[in-house]
Short mmCIF file of C-alpha atoms and ligand atoms in Angstrom, two decimals:
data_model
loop_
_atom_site.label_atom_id
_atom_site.label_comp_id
_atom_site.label_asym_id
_atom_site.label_seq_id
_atom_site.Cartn_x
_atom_site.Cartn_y
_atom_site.Cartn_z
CA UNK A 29 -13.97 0.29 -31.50
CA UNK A 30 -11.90 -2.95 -30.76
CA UNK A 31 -10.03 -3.66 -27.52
CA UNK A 32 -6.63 -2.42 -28.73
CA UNK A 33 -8.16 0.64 -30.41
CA UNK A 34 -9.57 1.42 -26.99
CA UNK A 35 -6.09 1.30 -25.17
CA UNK A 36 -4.61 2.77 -27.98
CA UNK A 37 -6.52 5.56 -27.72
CA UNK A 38 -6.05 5.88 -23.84
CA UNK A 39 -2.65 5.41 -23.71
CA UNK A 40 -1.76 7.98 -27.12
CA UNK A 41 -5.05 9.87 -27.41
CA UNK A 42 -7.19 10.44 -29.96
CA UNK A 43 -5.27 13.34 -32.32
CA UNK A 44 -1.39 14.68 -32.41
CA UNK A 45 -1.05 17.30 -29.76
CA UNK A 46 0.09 19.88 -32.77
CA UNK A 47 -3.04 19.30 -33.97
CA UNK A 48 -4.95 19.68 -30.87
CA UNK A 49 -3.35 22.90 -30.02
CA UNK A 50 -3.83 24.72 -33.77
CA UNK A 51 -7.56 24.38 -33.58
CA UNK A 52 -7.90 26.60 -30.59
CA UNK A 53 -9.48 29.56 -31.55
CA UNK A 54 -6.59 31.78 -31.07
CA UNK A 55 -7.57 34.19 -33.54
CA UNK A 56 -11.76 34.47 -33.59
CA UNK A 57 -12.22 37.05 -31.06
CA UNK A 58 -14.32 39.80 -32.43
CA UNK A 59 -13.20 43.22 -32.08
CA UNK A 60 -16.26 44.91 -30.12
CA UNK A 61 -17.80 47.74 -32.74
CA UNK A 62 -17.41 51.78 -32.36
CA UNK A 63 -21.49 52.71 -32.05
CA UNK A 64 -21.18 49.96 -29.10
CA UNK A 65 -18.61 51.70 -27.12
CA UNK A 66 -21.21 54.99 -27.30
CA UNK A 67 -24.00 53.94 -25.84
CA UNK A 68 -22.83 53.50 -22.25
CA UNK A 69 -26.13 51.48 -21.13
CA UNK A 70 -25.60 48.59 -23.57
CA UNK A 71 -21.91 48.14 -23.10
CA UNK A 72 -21.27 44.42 -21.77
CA UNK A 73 -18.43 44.09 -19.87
CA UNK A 74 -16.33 41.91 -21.51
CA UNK A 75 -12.23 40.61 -20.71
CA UNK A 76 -10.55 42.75 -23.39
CA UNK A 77 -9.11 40.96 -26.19
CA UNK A 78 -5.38 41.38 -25.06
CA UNK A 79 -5.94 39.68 -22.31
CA UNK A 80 -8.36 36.59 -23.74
CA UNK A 81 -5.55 36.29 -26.02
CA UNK A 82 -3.12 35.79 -22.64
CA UNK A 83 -5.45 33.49 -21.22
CA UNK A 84 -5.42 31.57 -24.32
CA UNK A 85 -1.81 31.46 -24.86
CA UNK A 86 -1.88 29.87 -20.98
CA UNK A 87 -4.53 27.16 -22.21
CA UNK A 88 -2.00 26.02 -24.91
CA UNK A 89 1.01 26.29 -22.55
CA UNK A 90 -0.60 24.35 -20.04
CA UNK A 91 -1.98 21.91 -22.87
CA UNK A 92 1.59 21.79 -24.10
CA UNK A 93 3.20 20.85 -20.82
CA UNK A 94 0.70 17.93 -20.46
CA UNK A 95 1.35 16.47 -23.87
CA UNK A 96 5.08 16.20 -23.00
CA UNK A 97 4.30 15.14 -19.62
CA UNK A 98 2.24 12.28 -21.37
CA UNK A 99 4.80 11.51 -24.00
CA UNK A 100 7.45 11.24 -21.50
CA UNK A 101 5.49 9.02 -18.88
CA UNK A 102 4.81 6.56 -22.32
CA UNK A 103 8.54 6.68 -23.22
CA UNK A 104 9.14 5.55 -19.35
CA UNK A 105 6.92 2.43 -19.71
CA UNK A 106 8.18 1.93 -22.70
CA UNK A 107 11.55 1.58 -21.36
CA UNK A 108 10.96 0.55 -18.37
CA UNK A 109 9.24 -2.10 -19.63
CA UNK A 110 11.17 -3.56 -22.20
CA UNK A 111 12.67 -6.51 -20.56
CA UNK A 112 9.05 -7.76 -19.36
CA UNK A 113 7.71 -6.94 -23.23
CA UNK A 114 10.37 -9.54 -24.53
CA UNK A 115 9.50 -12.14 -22.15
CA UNK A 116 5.81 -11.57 -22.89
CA UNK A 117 6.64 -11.21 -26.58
CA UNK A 118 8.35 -14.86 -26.30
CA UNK A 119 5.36 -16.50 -24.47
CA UNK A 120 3.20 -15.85 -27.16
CA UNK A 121 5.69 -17.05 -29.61
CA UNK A 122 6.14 -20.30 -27.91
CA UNK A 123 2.79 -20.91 -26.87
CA UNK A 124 1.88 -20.11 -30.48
CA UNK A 125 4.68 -21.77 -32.30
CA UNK A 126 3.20 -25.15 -32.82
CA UNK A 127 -0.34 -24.05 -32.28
CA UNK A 128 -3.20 -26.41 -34.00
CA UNK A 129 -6.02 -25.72 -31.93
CA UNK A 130 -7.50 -24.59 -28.17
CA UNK A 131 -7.31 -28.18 -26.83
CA UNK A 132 -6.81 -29.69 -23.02
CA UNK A 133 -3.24 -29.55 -23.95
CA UNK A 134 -3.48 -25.70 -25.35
CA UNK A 135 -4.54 -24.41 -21.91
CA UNK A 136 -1.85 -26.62 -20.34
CA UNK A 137 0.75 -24.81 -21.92
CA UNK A 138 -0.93 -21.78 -21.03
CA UNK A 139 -1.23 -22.02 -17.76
CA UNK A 140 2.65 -22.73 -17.44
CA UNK A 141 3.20 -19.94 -19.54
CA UNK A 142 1.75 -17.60 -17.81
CA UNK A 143 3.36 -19.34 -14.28
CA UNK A 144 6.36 -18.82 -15.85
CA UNK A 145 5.69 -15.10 -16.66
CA UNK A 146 5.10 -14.79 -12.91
CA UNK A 147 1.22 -13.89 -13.23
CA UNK A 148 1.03 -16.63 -10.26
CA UNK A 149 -1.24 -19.47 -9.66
CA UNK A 150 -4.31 -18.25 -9.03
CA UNK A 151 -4.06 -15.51 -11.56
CA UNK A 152 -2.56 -17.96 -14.16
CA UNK A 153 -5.35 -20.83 -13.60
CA UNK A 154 -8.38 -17.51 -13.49
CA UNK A 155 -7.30 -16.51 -16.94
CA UNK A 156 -7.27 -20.02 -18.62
CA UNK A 157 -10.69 -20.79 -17.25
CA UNK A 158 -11.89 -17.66 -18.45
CA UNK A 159 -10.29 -18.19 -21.61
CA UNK A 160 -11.39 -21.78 -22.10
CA UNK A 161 -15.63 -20.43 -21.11
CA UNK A 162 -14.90 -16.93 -23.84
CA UNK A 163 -13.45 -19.67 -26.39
CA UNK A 164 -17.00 -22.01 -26.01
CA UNK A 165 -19.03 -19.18 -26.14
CA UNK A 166 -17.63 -17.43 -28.75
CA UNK A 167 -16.46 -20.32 -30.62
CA UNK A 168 -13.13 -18.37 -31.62
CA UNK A 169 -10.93 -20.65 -32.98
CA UNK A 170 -7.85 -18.09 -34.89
CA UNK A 171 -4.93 -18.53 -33.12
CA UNK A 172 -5.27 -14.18 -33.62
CA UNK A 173 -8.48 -14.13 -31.75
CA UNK A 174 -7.24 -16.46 -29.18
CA UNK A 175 -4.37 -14.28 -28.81
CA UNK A 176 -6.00 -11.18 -27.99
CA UNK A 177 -8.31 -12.37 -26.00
CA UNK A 178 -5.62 -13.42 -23.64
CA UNK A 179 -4.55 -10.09 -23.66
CA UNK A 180 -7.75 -8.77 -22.99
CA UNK A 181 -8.60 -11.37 -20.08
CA UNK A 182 -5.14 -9.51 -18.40
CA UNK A 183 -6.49 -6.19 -18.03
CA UNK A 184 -9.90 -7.32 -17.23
CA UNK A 185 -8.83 -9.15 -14.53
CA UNK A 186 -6.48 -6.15 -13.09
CA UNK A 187 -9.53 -3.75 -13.74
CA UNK A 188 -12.70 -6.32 -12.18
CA UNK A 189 -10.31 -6.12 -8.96
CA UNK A 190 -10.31 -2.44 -8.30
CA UNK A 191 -13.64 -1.53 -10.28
CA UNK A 192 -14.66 0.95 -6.91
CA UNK A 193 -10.60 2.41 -6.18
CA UNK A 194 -8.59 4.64 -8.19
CA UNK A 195 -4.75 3.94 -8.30
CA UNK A 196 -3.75 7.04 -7.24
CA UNK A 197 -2.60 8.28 -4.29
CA UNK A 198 -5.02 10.02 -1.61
CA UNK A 199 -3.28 13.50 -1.87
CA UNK A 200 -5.26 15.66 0.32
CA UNK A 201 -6.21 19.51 -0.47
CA UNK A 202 -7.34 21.07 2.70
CA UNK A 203 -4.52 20.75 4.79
CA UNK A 204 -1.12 18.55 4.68
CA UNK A 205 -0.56 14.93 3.33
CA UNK A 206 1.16 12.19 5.17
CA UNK A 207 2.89 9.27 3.54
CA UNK A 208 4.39 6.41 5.05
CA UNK A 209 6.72 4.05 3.31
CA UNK A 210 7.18 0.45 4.43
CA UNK A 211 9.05 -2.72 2.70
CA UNK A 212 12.25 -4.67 3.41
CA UNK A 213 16.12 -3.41 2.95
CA UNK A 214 17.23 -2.57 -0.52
CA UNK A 215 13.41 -2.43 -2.29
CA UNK A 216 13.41 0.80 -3.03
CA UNK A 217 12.03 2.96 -0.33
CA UNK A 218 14.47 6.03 0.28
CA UNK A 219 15.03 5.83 -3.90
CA UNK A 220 11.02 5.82 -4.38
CA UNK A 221 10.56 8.63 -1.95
CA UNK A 222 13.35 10.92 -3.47
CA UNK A 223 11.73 10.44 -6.93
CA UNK A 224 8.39 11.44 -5.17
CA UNK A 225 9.65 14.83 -3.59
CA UNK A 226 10.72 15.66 -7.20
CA UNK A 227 7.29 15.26 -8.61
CA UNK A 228 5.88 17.29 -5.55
CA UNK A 229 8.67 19.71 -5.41
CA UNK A 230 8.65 20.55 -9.46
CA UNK A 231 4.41 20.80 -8.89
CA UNK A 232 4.95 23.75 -6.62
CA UNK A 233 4.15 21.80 -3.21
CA UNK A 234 6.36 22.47 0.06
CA UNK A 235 7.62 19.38 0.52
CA UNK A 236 9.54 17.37 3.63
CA UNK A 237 10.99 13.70 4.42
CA UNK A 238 11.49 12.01 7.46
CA UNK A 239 14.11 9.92 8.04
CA UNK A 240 12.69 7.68 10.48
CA UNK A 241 14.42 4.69 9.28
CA UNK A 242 17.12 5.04 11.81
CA UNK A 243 18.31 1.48 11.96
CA UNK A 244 21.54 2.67 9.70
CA UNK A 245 23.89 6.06 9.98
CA UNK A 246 23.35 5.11 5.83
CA UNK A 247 20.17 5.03 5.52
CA UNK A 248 19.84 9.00 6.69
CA UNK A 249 22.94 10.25 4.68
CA UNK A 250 21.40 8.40 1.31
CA UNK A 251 17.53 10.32 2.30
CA UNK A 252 19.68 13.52 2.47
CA UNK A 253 21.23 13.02 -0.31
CA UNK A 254 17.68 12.47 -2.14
CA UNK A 255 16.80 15.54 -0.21
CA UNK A 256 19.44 17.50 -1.54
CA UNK A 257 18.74 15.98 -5.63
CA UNK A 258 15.35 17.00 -4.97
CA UNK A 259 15.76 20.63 -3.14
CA UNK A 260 13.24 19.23 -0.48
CA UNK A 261 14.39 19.50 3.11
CA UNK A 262 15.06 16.64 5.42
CA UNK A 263 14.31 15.66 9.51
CA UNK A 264 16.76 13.64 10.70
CA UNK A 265 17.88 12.47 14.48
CA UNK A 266 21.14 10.69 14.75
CA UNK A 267 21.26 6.72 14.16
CA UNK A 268 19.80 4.23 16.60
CA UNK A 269 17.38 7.08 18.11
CA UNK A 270 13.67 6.13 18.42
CA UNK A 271 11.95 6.00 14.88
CA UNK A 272 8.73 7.77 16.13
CA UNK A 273 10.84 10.48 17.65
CA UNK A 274 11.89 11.79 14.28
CA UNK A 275 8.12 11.14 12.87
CA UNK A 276 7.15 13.88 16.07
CA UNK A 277 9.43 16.23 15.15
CA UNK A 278 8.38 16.09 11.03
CA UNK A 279 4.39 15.84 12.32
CA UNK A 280 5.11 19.01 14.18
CA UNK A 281 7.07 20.78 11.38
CA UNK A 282 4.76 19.73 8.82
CA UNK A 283 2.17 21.73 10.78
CA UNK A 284 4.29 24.77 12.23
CA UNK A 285 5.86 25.60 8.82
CA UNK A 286 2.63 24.32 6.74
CA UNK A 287 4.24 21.90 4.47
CA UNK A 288 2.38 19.95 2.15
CA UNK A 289 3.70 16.56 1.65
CA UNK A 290 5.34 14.87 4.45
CA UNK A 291 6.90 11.43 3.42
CA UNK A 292 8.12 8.86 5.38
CA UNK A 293 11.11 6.71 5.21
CA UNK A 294 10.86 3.66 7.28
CA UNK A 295 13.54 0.73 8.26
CA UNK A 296 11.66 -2.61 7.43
CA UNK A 297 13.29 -5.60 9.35
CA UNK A 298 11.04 -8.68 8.90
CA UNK A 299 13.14 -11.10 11.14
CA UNK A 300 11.33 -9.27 13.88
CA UNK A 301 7.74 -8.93 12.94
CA UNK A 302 6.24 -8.01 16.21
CA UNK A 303 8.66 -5.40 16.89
CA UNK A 304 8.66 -3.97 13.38
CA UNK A 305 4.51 -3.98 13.97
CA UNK A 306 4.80 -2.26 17.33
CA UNK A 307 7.47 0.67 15.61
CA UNK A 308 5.10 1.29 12.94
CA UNK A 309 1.94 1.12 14.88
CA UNK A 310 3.36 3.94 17.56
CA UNK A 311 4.70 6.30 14.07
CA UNK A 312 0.97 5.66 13.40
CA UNK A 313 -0.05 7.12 16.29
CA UNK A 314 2.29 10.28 16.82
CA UNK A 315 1.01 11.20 13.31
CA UNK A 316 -2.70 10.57 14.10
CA UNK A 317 -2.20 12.31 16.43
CA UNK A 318 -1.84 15.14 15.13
CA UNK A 319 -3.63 14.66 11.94
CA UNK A 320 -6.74 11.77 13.02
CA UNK A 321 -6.91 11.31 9.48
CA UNK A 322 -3.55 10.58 8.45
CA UNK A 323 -1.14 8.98 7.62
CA UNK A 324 -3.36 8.87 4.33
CA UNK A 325 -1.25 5.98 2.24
CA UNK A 326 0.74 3.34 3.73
CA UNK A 327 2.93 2.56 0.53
CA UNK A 328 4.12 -0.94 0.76
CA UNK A 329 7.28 -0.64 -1.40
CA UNK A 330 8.34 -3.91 -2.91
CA UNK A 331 10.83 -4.93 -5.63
CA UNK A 332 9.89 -6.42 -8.87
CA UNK A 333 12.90 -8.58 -9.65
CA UNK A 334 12.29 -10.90 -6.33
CA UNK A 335 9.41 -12.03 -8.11
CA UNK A 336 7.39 -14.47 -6.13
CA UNK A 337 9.81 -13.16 -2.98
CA UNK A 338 8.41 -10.43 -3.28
CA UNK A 339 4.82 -11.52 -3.37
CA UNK A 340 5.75 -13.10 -0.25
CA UNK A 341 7.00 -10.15 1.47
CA UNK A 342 3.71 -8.31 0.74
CA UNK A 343 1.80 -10.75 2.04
CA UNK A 344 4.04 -10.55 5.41
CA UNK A 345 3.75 -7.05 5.63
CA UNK A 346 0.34 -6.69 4.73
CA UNK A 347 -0.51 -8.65 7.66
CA UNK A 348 1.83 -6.69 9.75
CA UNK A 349 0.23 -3.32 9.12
CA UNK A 350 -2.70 -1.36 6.91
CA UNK A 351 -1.40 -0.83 3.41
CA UNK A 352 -3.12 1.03 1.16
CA UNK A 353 -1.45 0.25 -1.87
CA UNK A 354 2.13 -0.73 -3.75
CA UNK A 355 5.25 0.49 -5.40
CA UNK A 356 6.93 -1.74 -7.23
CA UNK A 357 9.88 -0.78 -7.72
CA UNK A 358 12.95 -1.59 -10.64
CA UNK A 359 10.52 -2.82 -12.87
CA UNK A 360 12.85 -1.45 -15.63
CA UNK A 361 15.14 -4.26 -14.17
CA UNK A 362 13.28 -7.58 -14.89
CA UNK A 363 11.11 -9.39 -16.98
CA UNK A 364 8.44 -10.16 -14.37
CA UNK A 365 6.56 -7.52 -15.20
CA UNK A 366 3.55 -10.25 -14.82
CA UNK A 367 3.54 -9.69 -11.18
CA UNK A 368 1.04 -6.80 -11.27
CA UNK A 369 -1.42 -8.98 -11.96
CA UNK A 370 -0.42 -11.47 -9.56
CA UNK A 371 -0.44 -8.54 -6.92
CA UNK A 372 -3.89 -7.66 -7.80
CA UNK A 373 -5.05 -10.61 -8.03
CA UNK A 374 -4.00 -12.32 -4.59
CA UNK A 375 -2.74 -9.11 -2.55
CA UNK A 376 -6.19 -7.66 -3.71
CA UNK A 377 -3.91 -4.28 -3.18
CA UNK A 378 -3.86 -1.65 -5.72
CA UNK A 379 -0.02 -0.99 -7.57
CA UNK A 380 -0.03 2.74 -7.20
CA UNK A 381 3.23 3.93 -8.27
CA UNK A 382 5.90 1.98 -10.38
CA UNK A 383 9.76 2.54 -10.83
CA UNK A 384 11.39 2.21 -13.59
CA UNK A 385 14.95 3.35 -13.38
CA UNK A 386 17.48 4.64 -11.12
CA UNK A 387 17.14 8.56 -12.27
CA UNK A 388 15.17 11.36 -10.04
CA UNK A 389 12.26 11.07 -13.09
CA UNK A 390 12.20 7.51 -13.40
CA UNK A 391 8.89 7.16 -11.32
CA UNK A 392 5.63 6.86 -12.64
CA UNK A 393 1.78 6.37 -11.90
CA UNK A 394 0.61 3.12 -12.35
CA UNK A 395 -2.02 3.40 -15.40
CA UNK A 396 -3.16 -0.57 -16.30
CA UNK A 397 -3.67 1.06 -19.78
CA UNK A 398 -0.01 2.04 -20.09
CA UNK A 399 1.32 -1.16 -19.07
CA UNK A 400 -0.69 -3.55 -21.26
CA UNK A 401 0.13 -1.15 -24.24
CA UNK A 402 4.14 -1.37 -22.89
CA UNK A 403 3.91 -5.34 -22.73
CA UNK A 404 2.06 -5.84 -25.65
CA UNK A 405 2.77 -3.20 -28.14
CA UNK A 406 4.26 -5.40 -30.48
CA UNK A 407 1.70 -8.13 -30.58
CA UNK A 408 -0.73 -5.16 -31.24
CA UNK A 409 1.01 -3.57 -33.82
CA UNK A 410 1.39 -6.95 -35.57
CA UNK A 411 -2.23 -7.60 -35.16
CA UNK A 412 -4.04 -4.34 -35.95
CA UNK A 413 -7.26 -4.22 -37.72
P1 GDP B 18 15.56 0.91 0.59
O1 GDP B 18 16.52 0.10 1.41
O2 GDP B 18 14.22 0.26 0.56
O3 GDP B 18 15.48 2.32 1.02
O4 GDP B 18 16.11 0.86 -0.92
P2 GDP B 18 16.91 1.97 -1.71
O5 GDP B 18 16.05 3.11 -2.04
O6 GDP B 18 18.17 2.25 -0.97
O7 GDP B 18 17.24 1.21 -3.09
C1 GDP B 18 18.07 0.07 -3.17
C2 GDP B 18 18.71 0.01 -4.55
O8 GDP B 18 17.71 -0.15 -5.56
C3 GDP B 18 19.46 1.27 -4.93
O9 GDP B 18 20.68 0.92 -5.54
C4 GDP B 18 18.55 1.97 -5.95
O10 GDP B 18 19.26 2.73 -6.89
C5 GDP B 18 17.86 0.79 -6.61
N1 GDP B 18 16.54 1.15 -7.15
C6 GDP B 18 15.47 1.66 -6.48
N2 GDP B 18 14.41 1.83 -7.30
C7 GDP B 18 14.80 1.44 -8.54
C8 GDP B 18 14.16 1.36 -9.83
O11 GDP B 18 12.97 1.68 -10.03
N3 GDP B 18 14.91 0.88 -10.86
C9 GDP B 18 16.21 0.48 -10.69
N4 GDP B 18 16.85 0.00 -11.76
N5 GDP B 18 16.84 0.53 -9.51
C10 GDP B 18 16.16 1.01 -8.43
MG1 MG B 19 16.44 3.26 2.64
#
C-alpha cells in the first residue's frame, strides 16, 4: 500500500459505513429446535433471540454514531483547514512551476518555502536534508516522486517526535480529571474550554469550570456564558480575588459532588513572568493537594494566526511551568497551518487539541493523519496511483 493509500485509509477507512453496517449478521440467529427445549439436561442457556437482536441493533447504533462522529470531525479539518491547504497547495505550485531538477538551487527554494509556510527553521532545514539523503538514495528524480516524498518527510517528522506519547489527553477513569489551561489574553482559553465541556457534557460526564482567571470582571461573565452554552456549571469568586481561592473551592466541589472533569480557566499575563509562575505554581498545589496526581494536563493554549509569536509564547511559557501538551487554537483562521510541525519539532510538545472555528463543536483532536490528508488532499487526489 503506498503512503497516501495508508492515510487515506486512516483518515476515511477502509469501506462505506452503509456497507459496514449491512454485513452484520442481523438476521442469522438460529431459532433453537422443539426436541431441544424437552430434554431439560441438554438445554444451553442461551440470550434469547429478541434480545441478541436488541443488542445488535445497539452495535449498529453505536457503529452509526461513530461514523458520523468521524465524518463530521473530517468535514472540520477540512474546513478548518482550508486556508492552510491553499497556501500549501501554492508552495508546491511555485516550487514546482519551473522545476528541472533536485539541484543546490531546488532545495534552496525549498527551504524558503517551507520558512515561508511557517514549518520554522529547524523543521524547514530537517526536511530538506532528509529530502536531499531519500533523493541520493533512491535516486528519484519525478518532480511526482519528489513531491510526495516531501509530504511524507512532514508526517514522519511529526510522528519520529512523539513515537512513545499519544496525543490525547490523560482523561482519568478511577476518580476525577483535572485540567488546567494556560496561554496569553485573547488565544483561546475560555473559548477552548467551553468547546471542551460540550464534548464532556454530550459524553455523559458531570462536568465543572473554574474561573480562576480573575484578572477581568469579563473574563468570568464570558466562562459563564460558555457554561451556560454548554449546560455545565461554573465556580466563580468576584474579580481581583485570589486565583487559587476559586481553584479550592472547584478542587473541593469536584470531590464533594463527584464531578468528573474539572477544567481550568487561567489569566496568562507574560509581562510578569515570575508572578504569573508563582500563581500557577500555588493553583498547582491546592489541586495536588487534593488529588497528588493531578492536575493531569497542563494545556498550553496558543493561537495559530501569531505564527512565529506564537512559537515564542510557548517557548516562554513552557519555561514558566510543566505543559503537557498544546491547543492551537483558530486554525480555521490562517494559513500557517505549518506550525504544527514547527511545534513538534522545536517545542518537542505534543498538539493535543486543535480549534477550528468559533462554534461550541468546532474543536477537535489532533490526529497527524487528518491534518496531512486536510493540507494535502488535493495534491493527493491529483497524484493517485
Ligand atoms: P482567552 O483570552 O485566552 O480566554 O481567549 P478567548 O477564549 O476569549 O478567545 C479570544 C477570541 O478568539 C474570541 O473572539 C474567540 O471567539 C476566538 N476564538 C477562539 N478559538 C477560536 C477558533 O478556534 N477559531 C476562531 N475562528 N476563533 C476562535
Ligand atoms: Mg478568557
Amino acid at each position: 500500500m503506498g503512503f497516501f493509500d495508508k492515510i487515506k485509509k486512516a483518515v476515511l477507512g477502509e469501506k462505506p459505513a452503509e456497507e459496514e453496517i449491512k454485513d452484520l449478521p442481523v438476521e442469522q440467529e438460529e431459532t433453537p429446535e422443539i426436541e431441544e427445549v424437552t430434554s431439560i439436561e441438554t438445554v444451553e442457556v442461551e440470550t434469547p433471540v429478541e434480545e441478541k437482536a436488541v443488542e445488535i441493533k445497539e452495535e449498529i447504533q453505536v457503529e452509526k454514531v461513530e461514523v458520523v462522529k468521524q465524518e463530521e470531525t473530517i468535514e472540520k479539518y477540512d474546513k478548518g483547514l482550508e486556508k492552510s491547504r491553499k497556501t500549501f497547495g501554492q508552495f508546491m505550485n511555485d516550487l514546482f512551476s519551473n522545476f528541472r531538477m533536485v539541484d543546490d538551487e531546488f532545495f534552496e527554494e525549498l527551504e524558503e518555502a517551507l520558512i515561508s509556510a511557517d514549518v520554522g527553521f529547524e523543521t524547514a532545514m530537517r526536511i530538506s536534508d532528509e529530502l536531499q539523503e531519500e533523493v541520493k538514495l533512491k535516486n528519484v528524480k519525478k518532480q511526482e516522486d519528489v513531491q510526495n516524498t516531501i509530504i511524507e518527510k512532514l508526517v514522519e517528522i511529526y510522528e519520529a517526535e512523539g513515537q512513545e506519547e499519544n496525543n490525547n489527553l490523560n482523561i482519568q477513569t478511577d476518580g476525577p480529571t483535572i485540567i488546567l489551561f494556560v496561554g496569553v489574553n485573547g488565544v483561546g482559553k475560555t473559548t477552548s474550554i467551553g468547546k471542551l465541556a460540550h464534548r464532556y457534557k454530550q459524553e455523559g460526564k458531570k462536568v465543572l469550570l473554574a474561573a480562576a482567571d480573575t484578572f477581568r470582571a469579563g473574563a468570568i461573565d464570558q466562562l459563564v456564558v460558555w457554561g451556560d452554552r454548554a449546560g455545565v456549571d461554573v465556580v466563580k469568586h468576584s474579580a481581583g480575588s485570589d486565583p487559587a481561592a476559586v481553584v479550592f473551592d472547584a478542587v473541593e466541589r469536584t470531590k464533594k459532588e463527584n464531578y468528573d472533569i474539572l477544567l481550568v480557566d487561567t489569566a496568562g499575563r507574560l509581562q510578569n513572568k515570575v508572578n504569573l509562575m508563582k500563581e500557577l505554581e500555588k493553583m498547582k498545589r491546592v489541586i495536588e493537594r487534593e488529588y497528588p496526581s493531578a492536575p493531569h494536563e497542563v494545556l498550553l493554549v496558543v493561537d495559530a494566526t501569531t505564527g512565529q509569536n506564537a512559537m515564542i509564547q510557548a517557548k516562554e511559557f513552557k519555561d514558566t511551568t510543566d505543559v503537557t501538551g498544546i491547543v492551537l487554537s483558530k486554525l480555521d483562521g490562517t494559513a500557517k497551518g505549518g506550525m504544527v510541525l514547527a511545534i513538534r519539532n522545536e517545542l518537542h510538545l505534543p498538539v493535543k487539541l486543535v480549534g477550528l472555528g468559533e462554534k461550541i463543536t468546532d474543536l477537535a483532536d489532533f490526529d497527524p493523519n487528518q491534518f496531512v490528508y486536510g493540507l494535502f488532499k488535493d495534491l493527493m487526489e491529483n497524484y493517485e496511483n
